PDB file of C-alpha atoms in Angstrom:
ATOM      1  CA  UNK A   1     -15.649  18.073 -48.757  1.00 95.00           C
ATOM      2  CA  UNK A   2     -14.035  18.788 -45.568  1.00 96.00           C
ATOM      3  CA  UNK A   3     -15.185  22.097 -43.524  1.00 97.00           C
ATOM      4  CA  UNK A   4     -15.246  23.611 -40.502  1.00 98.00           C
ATOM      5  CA  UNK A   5     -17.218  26.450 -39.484  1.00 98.00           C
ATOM      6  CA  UNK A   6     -16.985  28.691 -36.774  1.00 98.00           C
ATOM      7  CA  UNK A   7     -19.584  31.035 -34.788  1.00 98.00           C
ATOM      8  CA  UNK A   8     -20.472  32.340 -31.886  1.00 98.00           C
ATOM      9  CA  UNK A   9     -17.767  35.640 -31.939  1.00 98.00           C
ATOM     10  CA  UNK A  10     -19.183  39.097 -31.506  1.00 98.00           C
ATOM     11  CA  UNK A  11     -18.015  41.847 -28.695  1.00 98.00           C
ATOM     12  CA  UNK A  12     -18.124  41.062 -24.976  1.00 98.00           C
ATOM     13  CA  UNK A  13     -17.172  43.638 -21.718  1.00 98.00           C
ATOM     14  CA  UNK A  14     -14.090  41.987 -19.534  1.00 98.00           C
ATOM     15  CA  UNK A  15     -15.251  39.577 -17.520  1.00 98.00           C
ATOM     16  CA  UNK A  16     -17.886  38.366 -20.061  1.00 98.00           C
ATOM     17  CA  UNK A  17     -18.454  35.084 -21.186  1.00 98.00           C
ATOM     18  CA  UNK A  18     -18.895  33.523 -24.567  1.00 98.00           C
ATOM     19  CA  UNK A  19     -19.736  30.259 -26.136  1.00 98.00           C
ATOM     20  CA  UNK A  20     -18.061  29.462 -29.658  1.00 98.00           C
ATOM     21  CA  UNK A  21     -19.268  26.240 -32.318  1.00 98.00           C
ATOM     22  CA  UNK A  22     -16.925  24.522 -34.567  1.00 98.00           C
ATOM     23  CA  UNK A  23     -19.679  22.337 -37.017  1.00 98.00           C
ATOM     24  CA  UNK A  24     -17.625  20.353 -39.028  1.00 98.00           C
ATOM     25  CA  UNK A  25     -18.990  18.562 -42.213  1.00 97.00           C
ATOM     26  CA  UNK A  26     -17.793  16.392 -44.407  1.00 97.00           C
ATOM     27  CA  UNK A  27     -16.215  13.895 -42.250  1.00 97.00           C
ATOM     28  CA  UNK A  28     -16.515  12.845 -38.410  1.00 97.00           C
ATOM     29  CA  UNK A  29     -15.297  14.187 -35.219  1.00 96.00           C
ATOM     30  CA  UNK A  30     -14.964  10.762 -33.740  1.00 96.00           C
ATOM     31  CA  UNK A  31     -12.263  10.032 -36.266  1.00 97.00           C
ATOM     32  CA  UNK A  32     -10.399  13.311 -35.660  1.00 97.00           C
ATOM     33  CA  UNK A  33      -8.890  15.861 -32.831  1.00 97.00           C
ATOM     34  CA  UNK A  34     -10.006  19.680 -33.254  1.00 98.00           C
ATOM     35  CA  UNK A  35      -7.849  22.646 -31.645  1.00 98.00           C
ATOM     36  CA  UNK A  36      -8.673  25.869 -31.485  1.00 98.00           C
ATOM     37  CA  UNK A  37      -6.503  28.664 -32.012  1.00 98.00           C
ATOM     38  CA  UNK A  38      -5.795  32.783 -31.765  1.00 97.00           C
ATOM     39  CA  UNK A  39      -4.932  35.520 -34.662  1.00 96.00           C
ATOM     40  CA  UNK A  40      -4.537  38.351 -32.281  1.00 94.00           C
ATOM     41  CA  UNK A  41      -4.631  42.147 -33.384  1.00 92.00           C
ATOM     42  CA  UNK A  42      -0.799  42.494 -35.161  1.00 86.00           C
ATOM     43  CA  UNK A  43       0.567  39.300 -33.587  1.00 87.00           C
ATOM     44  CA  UNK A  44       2.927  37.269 -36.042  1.00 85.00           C
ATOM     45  CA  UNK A  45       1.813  34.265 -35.279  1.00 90.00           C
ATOM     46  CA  UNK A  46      -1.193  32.479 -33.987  1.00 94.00           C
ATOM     47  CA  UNK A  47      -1.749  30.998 -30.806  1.00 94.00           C
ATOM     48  CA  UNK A  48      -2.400  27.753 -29.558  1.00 95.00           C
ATOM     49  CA  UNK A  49      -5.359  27.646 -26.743  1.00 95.00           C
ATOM     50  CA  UNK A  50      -6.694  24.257 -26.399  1.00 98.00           C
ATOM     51  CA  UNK A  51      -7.637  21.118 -28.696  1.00 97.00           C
ATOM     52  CA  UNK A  52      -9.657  17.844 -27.797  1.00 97.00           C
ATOM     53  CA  UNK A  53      -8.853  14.514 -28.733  1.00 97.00           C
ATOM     54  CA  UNK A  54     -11.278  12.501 -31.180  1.00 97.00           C
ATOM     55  CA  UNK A  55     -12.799  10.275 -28.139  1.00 94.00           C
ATOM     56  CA  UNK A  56     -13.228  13.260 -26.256  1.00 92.00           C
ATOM     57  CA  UNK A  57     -10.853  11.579 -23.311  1.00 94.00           C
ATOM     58  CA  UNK A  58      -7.556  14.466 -23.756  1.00 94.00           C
ATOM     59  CA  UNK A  59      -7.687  17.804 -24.117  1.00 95.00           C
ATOM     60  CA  UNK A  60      -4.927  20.461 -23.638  1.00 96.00           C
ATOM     61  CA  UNK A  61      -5.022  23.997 -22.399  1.00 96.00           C
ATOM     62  CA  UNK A  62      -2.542  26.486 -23.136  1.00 96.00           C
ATOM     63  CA  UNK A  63      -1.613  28.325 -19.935  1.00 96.00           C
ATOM     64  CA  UNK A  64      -3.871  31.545 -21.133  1.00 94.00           C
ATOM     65  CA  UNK A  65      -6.691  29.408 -21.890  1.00 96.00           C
ATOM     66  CA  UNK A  66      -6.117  27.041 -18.510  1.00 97.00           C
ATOM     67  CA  UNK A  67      -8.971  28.023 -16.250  1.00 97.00           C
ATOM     68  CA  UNK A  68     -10.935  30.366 -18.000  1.00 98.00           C
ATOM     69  CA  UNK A  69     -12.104  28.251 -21.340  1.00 98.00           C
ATOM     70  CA  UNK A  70     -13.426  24.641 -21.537  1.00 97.00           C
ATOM     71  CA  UNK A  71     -13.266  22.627 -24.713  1.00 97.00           C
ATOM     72  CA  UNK A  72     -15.704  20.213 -25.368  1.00 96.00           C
ATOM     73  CA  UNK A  73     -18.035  18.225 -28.228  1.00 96.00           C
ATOM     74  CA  UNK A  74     -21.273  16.870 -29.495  1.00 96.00           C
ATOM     75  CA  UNK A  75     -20.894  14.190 -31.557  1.00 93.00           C
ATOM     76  CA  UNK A  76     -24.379  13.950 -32.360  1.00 96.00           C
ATOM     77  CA  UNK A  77     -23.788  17.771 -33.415  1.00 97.00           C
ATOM     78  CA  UNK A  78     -20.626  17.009 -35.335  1.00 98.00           C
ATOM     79  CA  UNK A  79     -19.424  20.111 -33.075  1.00 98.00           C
ATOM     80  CA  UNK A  80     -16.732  21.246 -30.781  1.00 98.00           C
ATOM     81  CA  UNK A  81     -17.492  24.082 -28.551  1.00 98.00           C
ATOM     82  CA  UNK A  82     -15.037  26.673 -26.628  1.00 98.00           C
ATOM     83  CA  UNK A  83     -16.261  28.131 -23.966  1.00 98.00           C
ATOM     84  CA  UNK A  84     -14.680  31.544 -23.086  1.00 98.00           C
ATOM     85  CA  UNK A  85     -14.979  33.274 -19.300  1.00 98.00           C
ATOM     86  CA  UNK A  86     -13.734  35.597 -17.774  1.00 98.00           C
ATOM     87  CA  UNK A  87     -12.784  37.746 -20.838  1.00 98.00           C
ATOM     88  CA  UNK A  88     -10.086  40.788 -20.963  1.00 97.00           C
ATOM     89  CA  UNK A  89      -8.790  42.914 -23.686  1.00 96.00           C
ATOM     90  CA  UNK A  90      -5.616  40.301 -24.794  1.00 95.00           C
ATOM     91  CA  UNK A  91      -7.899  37.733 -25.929  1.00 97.00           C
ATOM     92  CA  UNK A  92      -9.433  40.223 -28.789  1.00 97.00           C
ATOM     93  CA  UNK A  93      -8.829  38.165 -31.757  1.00 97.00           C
ATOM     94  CA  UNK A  94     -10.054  35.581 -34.192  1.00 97.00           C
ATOM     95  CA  UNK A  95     -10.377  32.131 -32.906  1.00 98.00           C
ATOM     96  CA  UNK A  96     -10.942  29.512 -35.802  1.00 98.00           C
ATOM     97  CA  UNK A  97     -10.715  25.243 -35.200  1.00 98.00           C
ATOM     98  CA  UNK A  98      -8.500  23.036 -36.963  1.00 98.00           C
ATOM     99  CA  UNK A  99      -8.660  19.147 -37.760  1.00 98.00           C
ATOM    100  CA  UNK A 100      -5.951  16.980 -36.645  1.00 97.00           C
ATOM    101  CA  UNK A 101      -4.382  14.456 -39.154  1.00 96.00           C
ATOM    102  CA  UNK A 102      -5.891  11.690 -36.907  1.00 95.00           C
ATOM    103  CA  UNK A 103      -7.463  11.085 -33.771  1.00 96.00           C
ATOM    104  CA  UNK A 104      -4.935  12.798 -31.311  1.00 95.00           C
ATOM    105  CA  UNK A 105      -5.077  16.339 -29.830  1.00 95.00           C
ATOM    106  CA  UNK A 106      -3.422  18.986 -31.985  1.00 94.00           C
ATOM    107  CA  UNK A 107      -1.392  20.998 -29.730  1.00 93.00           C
ATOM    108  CA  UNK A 108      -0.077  23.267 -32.927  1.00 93.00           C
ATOM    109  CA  UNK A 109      -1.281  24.614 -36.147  1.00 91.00           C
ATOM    110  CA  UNK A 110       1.631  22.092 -37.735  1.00 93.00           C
ATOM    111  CA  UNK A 111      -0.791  19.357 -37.185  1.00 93.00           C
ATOM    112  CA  UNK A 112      -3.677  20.588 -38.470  1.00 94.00           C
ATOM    113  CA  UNK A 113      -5.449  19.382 -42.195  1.00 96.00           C
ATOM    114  CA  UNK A 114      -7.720  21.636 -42.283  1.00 97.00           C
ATOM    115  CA  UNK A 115      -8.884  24.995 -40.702  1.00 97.00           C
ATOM    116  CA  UNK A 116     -12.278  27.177 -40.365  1.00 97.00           C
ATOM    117  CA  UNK A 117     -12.009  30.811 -41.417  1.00 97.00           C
ATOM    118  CA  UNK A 118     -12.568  31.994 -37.995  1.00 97.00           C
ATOM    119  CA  UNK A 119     -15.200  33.950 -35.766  1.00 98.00           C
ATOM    120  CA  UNK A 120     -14.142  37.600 -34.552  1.00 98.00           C
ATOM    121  CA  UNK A 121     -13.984  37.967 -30.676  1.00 98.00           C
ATOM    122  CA  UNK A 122     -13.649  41.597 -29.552  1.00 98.00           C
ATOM    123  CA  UNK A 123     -13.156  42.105 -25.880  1.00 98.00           C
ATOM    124  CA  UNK A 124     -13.699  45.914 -24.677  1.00 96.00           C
ATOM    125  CA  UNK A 125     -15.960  48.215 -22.450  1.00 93.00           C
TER     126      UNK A 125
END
């Protein structure tokens, strides 16, 4: 059965750091891409931050996440990680993974199989 679970959310000051884990099970992160992805507080629709390839070689950044958070993965882990600095108040939200159909980098929730049920990330003094 194919899962992903998030952690690693809890309440940071601007400017603070945190790291989140996607463990997946059920199936390898060499064969698939992960993204990661933002439910903000009343916001129709989610947003796209960054996703990694399945070989680790591509990633993409969205231009809130570009310079601030770093993707990256352990495959001996079966886990992709999401590094988040240099918080502030607009990236309050929940921030869940997603599995690509294949091995590319999922830019978009439209590309995803399957999706974690997220890890809360509240930003405030």
């Amino acid at each position: 059965q194919v899962q992903l679970a998030e952690s690693g959310g809890g309440l940071v000051q601007p400017g603070g750091s945190l790291r989140l884990s996607c463990a997946a099970s059920g199936f390898s992160l060499d064969d698939f891409g992960v993204g990661w992805f933002r439910r903000g507080p009343g916001k129709e629709r989610d947003e796209d931050l960054v996703c990694i390839s399945a070989n680790g070689r591509q990633s993409y950044y969205s231009a809130s996440a570009k310079g601030r958070f770093i993707v990256s993965k352990d495959g001996a882990k079966n886990t992709v990680y999401l590094q988040l600095n240099n918080l502030n108040t607009e990236d309050t939200g929940v921030y869940y993974c997603g599995r690509a159909y294949g091995l590319g980098c999922p830019t978009s929730t439209r590309f995803l199989t399957h999706q974690g049920q997220g890890t809360l990330v509240t930003v405030s003094k």
